[in-house]
Short mmCIF file of C-alpha atoms and ligand atoms in Angstrom, two decimals:
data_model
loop_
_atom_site.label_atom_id
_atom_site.label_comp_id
_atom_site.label_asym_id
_atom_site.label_seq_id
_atom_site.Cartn_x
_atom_site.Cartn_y
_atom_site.Cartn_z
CA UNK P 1 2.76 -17.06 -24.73
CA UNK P 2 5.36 -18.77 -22.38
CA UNK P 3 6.75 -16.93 -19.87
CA UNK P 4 9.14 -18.04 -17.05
CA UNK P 5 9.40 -16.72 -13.98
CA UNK P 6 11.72 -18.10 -10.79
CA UNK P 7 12.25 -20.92 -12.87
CA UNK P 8 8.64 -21.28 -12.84
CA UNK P 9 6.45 -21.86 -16.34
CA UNK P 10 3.24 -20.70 -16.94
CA UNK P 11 1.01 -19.57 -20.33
CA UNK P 12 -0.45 -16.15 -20.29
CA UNK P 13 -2.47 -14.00 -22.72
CA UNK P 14 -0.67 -11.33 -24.91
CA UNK P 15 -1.25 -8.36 -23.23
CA UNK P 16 -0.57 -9.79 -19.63
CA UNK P 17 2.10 -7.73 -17.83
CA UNK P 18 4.83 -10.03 -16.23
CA UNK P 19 3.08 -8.55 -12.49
CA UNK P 20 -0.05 -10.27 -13.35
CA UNK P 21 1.70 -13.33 -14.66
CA UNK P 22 3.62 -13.70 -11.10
CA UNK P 23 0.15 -12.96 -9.50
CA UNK P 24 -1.25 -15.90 -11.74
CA UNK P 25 1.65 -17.94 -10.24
CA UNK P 26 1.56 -16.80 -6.86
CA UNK P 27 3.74 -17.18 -3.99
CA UNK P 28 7.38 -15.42 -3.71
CA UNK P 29 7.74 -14.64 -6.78
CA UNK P 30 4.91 -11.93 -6.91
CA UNK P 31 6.85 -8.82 -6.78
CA UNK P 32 5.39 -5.66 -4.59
CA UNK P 33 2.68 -3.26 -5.89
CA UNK P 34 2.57 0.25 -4.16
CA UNK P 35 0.56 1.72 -7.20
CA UNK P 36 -0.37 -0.65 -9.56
CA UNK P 37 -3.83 -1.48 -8.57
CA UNK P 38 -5.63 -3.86 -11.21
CA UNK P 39 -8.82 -2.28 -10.94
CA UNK P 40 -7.78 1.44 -11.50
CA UNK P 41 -6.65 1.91 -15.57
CA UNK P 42 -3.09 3.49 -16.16
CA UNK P 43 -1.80 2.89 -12.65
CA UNK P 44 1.83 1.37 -11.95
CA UNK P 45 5.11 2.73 -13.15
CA UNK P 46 5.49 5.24 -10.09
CA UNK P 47 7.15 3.73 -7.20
CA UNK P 48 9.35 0.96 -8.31
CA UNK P 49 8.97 -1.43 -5.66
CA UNK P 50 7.59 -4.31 -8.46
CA UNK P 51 11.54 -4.00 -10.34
CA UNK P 52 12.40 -7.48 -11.52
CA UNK P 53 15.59 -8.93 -13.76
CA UNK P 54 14.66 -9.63 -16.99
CA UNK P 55 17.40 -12.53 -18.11
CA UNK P 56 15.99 -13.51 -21.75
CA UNK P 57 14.09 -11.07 -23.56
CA UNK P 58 12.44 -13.52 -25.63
CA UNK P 59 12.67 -16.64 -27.82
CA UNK P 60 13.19 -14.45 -30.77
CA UNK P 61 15.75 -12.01 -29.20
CA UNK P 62 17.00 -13.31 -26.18
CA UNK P 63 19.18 -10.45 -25.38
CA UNK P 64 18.49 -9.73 -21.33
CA UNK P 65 17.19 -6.40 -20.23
CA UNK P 66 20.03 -4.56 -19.18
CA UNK P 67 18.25 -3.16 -16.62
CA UNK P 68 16.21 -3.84 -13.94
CA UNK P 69 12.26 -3.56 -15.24
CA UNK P 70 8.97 -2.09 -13.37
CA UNK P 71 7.03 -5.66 -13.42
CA UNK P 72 3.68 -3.56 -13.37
CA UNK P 73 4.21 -1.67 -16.57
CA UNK P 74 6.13 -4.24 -18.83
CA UNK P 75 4.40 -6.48 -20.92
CA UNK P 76 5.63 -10.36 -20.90
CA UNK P 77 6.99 -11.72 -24.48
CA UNK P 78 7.04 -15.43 -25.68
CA UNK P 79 9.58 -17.16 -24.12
CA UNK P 80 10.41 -14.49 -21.84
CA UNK P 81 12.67 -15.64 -18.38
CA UNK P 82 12.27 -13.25 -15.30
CA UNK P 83 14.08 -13.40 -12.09
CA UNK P 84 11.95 -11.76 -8.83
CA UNK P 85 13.06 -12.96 -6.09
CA UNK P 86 16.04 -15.30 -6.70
CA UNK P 87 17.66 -12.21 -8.24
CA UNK P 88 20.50 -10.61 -6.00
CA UNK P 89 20.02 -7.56 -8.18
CA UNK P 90 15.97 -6.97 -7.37
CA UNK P 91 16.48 -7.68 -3.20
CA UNK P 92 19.01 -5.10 -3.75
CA UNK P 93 16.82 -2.77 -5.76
CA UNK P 94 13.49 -3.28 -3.48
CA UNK P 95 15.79 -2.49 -0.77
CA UNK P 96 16.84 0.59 -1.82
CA UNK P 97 13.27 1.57 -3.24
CA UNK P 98 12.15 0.73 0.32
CA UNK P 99 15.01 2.64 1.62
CA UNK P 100 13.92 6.04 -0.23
CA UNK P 101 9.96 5.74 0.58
CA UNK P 102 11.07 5.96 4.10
CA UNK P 103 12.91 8.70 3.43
CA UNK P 104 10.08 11.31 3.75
CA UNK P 105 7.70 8.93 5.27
CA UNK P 106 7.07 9.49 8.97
CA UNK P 107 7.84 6.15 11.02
CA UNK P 108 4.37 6.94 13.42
CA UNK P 109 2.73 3.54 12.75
CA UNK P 110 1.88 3.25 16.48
CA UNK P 111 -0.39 6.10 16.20
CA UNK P 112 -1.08 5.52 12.41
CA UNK P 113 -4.51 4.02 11.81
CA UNK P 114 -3.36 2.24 8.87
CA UNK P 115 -0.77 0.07 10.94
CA UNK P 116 -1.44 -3.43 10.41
CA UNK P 117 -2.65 -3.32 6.90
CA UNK P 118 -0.32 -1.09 5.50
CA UNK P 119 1.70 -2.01 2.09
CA UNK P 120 4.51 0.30 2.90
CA UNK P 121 5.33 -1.40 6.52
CA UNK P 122 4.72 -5.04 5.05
CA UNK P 123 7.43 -4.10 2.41
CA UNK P 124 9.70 -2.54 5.08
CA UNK P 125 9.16 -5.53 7.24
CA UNK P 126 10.42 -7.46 4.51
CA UNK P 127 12.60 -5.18 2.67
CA UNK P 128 13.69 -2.76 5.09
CA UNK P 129 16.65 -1.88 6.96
CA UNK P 130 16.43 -1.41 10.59
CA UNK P 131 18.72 1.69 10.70
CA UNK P 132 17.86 4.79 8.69
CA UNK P 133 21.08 6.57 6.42
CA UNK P 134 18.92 9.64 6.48
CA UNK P 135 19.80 12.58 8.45
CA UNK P 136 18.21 15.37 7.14
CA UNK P 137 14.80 16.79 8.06
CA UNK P 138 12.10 15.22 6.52
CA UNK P 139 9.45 17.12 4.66
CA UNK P 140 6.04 17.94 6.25
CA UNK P 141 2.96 19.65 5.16
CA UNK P 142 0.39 22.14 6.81
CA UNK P 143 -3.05 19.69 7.71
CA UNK P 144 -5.56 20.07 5.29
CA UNK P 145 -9.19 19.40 5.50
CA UNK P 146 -10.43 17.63 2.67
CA UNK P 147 -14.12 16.64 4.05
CA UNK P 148 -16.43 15.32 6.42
CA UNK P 149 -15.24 11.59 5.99
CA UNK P 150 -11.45 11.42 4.60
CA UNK P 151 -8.55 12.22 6.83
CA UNK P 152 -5.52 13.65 4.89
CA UNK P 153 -1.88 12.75 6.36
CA UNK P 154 0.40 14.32 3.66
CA UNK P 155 2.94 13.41 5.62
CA UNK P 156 2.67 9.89 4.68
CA UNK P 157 1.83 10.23 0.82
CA UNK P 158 4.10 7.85 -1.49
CA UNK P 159 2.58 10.14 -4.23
CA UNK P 160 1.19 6.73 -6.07
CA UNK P 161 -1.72 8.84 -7.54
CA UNK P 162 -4.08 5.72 -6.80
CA UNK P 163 -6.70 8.28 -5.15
CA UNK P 164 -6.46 10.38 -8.05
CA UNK P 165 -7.34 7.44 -10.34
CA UNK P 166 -9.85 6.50 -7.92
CA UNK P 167 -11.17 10.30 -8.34
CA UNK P 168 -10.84 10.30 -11.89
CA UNK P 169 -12.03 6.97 -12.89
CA UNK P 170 -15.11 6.21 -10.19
CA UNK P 171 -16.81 9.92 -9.60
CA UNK P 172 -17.53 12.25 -11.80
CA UNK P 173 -15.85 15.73 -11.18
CA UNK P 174 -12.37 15.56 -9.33
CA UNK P 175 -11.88 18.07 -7.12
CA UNK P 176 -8.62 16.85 -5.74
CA UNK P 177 -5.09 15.65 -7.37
CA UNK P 178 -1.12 16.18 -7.33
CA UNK P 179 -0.44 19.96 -7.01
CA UNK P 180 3.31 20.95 -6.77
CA UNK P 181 6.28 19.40 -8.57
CA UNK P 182 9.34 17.53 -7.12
CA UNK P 183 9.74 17.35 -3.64
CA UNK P 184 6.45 19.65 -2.84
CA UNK P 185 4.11 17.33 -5.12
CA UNK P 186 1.09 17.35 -2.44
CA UNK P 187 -2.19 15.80 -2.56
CA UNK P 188 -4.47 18.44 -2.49
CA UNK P 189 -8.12 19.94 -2.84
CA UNK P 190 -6.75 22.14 -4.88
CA UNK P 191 -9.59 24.96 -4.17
CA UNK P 192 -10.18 23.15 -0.56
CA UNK P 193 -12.97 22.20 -1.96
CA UNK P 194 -14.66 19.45 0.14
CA UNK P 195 -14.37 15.33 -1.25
CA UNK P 196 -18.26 14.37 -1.55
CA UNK P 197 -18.54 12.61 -4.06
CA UNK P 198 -20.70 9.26 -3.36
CA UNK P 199 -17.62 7.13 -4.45
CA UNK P 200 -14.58 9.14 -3.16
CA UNK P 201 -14.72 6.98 0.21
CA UNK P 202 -12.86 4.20 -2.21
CA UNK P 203 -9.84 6.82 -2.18
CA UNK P 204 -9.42 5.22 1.22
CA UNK P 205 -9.10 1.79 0.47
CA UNK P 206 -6.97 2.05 -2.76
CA UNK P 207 -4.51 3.92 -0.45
CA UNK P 208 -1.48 2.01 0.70
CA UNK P 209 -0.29 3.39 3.27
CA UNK P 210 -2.12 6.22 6.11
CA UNK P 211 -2.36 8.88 3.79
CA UNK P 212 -5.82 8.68 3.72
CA UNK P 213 -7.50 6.98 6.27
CA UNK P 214 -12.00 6.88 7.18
CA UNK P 215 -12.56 9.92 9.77
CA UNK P 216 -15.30 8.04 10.94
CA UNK P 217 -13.13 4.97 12.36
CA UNK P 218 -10.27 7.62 13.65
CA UNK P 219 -8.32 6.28 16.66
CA UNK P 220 -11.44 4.07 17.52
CA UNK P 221 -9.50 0.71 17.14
CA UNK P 222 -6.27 -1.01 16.29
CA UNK P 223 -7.07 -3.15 12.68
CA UNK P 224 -6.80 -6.44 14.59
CA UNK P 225 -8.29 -5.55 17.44
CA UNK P 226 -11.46 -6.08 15.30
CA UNK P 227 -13.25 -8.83 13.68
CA UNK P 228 -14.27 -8.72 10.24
CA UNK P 229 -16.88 -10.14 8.66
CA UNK P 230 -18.26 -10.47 4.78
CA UNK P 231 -21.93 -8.89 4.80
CA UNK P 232 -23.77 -7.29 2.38
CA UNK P 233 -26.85 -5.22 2.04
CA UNK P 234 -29.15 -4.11 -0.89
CA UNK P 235 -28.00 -0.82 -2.47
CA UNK P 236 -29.13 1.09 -5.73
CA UNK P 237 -25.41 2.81 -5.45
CA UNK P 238 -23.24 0.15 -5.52
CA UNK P 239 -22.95 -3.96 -4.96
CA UNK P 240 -23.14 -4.00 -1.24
CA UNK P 241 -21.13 -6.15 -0.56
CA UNK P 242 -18.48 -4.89 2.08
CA UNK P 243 -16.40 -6.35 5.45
CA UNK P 244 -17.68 -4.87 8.57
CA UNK P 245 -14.66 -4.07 11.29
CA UNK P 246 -16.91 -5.34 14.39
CA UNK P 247 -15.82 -4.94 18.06
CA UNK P 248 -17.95 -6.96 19.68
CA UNK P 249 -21.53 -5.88 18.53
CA UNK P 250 -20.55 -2.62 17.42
CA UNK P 251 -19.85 -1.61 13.76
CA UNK P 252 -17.05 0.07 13.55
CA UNK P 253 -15.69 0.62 10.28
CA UNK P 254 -17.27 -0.58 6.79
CA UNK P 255 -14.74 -1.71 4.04
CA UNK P 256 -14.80 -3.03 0.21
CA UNK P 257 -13.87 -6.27 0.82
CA UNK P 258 -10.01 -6.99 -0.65
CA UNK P 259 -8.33 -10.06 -2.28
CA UNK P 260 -4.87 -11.05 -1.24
CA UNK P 261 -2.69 -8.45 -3.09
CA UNK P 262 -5.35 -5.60 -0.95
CA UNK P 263 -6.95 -4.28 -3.73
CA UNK P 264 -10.91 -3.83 -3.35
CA UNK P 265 -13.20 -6.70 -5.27
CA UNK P 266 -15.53 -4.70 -5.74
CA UNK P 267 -16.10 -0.46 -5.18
CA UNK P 268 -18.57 0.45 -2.83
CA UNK P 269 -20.45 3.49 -2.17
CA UNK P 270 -19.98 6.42 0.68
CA UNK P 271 -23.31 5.74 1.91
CA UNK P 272 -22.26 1.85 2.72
CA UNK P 273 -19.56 3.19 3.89
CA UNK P 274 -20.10 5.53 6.39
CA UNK P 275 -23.64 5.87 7.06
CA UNK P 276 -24.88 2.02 8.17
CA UNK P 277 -23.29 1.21 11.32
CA UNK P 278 -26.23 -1.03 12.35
CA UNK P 279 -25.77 -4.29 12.57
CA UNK P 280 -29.50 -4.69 11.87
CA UNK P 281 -28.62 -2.37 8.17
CA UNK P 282 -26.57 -5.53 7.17
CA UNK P 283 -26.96 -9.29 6.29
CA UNK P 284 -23.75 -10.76 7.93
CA UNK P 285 -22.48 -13.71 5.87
CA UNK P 286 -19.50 -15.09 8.00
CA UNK P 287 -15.91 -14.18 9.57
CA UNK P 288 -13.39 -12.88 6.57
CA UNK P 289 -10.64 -14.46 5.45
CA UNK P 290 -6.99 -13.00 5.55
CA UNK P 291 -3.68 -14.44 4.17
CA UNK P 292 -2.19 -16.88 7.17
CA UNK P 293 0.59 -14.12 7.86
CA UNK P 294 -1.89 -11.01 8.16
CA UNK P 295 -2.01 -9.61 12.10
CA UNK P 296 -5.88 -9.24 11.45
CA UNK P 297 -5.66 -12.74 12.10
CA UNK P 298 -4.45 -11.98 15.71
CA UNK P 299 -8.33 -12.17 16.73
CA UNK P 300 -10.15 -13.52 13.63
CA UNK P 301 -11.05 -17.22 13.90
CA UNK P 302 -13.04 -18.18 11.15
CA UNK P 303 -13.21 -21.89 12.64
CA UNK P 304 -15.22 -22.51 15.79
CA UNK P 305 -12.78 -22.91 18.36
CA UNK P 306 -13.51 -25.34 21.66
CA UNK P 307 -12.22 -24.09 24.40
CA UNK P 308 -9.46 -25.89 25.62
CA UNK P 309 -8.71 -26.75 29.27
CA UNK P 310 -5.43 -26.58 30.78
CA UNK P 311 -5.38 -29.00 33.25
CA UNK P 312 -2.11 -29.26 34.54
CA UNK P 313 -2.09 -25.56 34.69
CA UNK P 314 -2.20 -25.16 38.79
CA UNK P 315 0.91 -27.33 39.28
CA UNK P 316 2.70 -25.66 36.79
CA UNK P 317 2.66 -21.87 38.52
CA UNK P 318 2.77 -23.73 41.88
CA UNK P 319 6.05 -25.06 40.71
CA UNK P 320 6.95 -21.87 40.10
CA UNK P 321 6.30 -19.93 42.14
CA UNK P 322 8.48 -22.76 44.61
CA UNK P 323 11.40 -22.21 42.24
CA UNK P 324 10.66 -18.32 42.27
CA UNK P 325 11.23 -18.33 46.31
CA UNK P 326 14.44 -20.63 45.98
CA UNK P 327 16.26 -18.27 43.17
CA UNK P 328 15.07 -15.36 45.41
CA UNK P 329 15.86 -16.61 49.19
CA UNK P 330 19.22 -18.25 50.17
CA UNK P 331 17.54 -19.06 53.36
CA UNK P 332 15.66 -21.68 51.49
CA UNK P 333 18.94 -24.15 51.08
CA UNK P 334 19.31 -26.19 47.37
CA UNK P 335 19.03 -29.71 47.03
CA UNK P 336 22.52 -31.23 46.30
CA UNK P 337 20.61 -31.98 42.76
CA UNK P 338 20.10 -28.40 42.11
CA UNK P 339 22.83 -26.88 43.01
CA UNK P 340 24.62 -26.95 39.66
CA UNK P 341 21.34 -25.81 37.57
CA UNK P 342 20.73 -22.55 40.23
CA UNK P 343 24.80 -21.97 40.69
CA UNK P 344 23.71 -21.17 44.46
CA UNK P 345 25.84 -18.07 45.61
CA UNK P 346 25.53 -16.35 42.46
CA UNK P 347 21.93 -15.83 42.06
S1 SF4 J 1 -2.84 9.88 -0.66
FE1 SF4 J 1 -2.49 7.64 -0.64
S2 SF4 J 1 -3.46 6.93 -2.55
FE2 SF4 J 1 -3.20 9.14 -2.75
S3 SF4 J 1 -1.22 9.40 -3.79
FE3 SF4 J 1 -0.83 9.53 -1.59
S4 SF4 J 1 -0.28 7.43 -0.99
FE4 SF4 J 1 -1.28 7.30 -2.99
S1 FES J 2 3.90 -1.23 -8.64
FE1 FES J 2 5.13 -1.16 -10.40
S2 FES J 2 6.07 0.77 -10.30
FE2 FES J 2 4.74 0.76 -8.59
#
């Protein structure tokens, strides 16, 4: 099947949704995923952010879409033509989508452990206005305790029932899901009942924004303020392989490791998780690599770096601090020259 998207050809499978067909042509075009996540079945068609234009339906009924389609949850047809990105009509739409998961959401990212590798403030960074319409108050929950290892913000919940997938798919009794309708749905225990299952630490990962978050790394570090690393270890649970969060020698938080669009390669167990935080527990395979735009890459080098010596250095904040005393003391007079430059008897 042909399918064109951006202007942009490619063949896909029957069956492929026009999301994964952008993903298999990567770039701008991919639309955003808050909860379609490949590896969990029946998620997407919740939040809305992946709307795209659908301009010819197919070859054999090329009537458009009239309206705008979730890209996660529609299935491409032969000789189908999307617009993402180069349509007016979806900026507008993710804007507004954007627009109304901030409505509710609490704008605390500088205390939120999530910041820097959160899919809700890459899309607002992109997306986003930078004044809020929203008066009203926003809606809050009481804190609940949902275990020993998983931190609950409700406050932040899109409601994109990943972690209830994650629940429902990976362990095998779920003791937590959407209770509520409306504007109360809550993520909840339901009977408080504690989160232990050996796979429910994956509820953390499949999260996109600080809804649920590892108790075990709480307020110990800003995301790239560590290095991460690929390492793996053998485990009769799961695959082992994971990407320690390292601050200097110190483990600090244990991850599945995640492709591009953030979604886990791989599940990994609660015991890889949270219980080996000794770099001597793991076999560490090399720095991780992050898309070139990601602030994790703020201090992760995966290239040796020489250091680099700045010769010229000293003259340059002796010159300075020479111009410094000039601008700052009219007792110093101006050379003719710089006269016009400092516009002496202003400064
Ligand atoms: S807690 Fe996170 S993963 Fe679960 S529904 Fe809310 S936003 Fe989605
Ligand atoms: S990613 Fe498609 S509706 Fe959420």
């Amino acid at each position: 099947m042909k399918v064109t998207i951006d202007g942009q050809e490619i063949d896909v499978e029957p069956g492929t949704t026009i999301l994964q067909a952008a993903r298999m042509i990567g770039g701008e075009s991919v639309p955003p995923a808050m909860c379609y996540y490949s590896k969990l079945k029946g998620s997407g068609g919740k939040c809305r952010c992946c709307l795209v234009e659908v301009t010819k339906g197919s070859e054999a009924n090329p009537t458009p879409m009239p309206k705008l389609m979730a890209s996660c949850v529609t299935g491409v047809m032969d000789g189908m033509e999307v617009k993402s990105i180069t349509s007016e009509r979806v900026v507008d739409a993710r804007k507004s989508v954007t627009e109304f998961l901030l409505i509710n959401h609490p704008l605390d990212c500088p205390v939120c452990d999530q910041a820097g590798e959160c899919d809700l403030q890459n899309l607002s960074f992109k997306h986003g206005a930078a004044k809020t319409r929203f008066i009203e108050e926003k809606r809050t929950f009481e804190p609940e305790n949902i275990g020993p290892n998983i931190q609950l913000h409700m406050n932040r919940c899109i409601l994109c029932y990943r972690c209830v997938m994650v629940a429902d798919q990976l362990t095998d009794s779920r003791v937590h899901g959407v209770v509520n309708r409306g504007d109360h749905s809550q993520i909840s225990t339901c009977i408080s009942k504690a989160v232990t299952n050996e796979f429910s630490g994956n509820m953390i990962d499949v999260c996109p924004v600080g809804a649920l978050t590892d108790k075990t790394f709480r307020f110990k570090q800003r995301v790239w303020f560590n290095k991460p690393y690929n390492a793996h270890r053998d485990c009769d649970k799961c695959c082992g392989k994971t990407t320690l969060w390292m601050f200097g020698e110190e483990i600090q938080r244990v991850t599945a490791r995640k492709d591009e669009y953030h979604e886990v390669e791989e599940f990994i167990c609660n015991e890889c998780r949270f219980e080996h935080k000794d770099p001597k527990d793991w076999v560490i395979e090399g720095p991780r690599k992050f898309e070139k735009d990601s602030v994790i890459n703020a201090n992760n080098y995966t290239r040796k770096i020489e250091p680099v010596v700045i010769e010229t250095e000293k003259n340059i904040l002796l010159g300075r601090d020479r111009d410094r005393k000039k601008i700052s003391m009219p007792a110093i007079p101006l050379k003719p020259e710089e006269r016009e430059v400092f516009k002496e008897g202003n400064v």
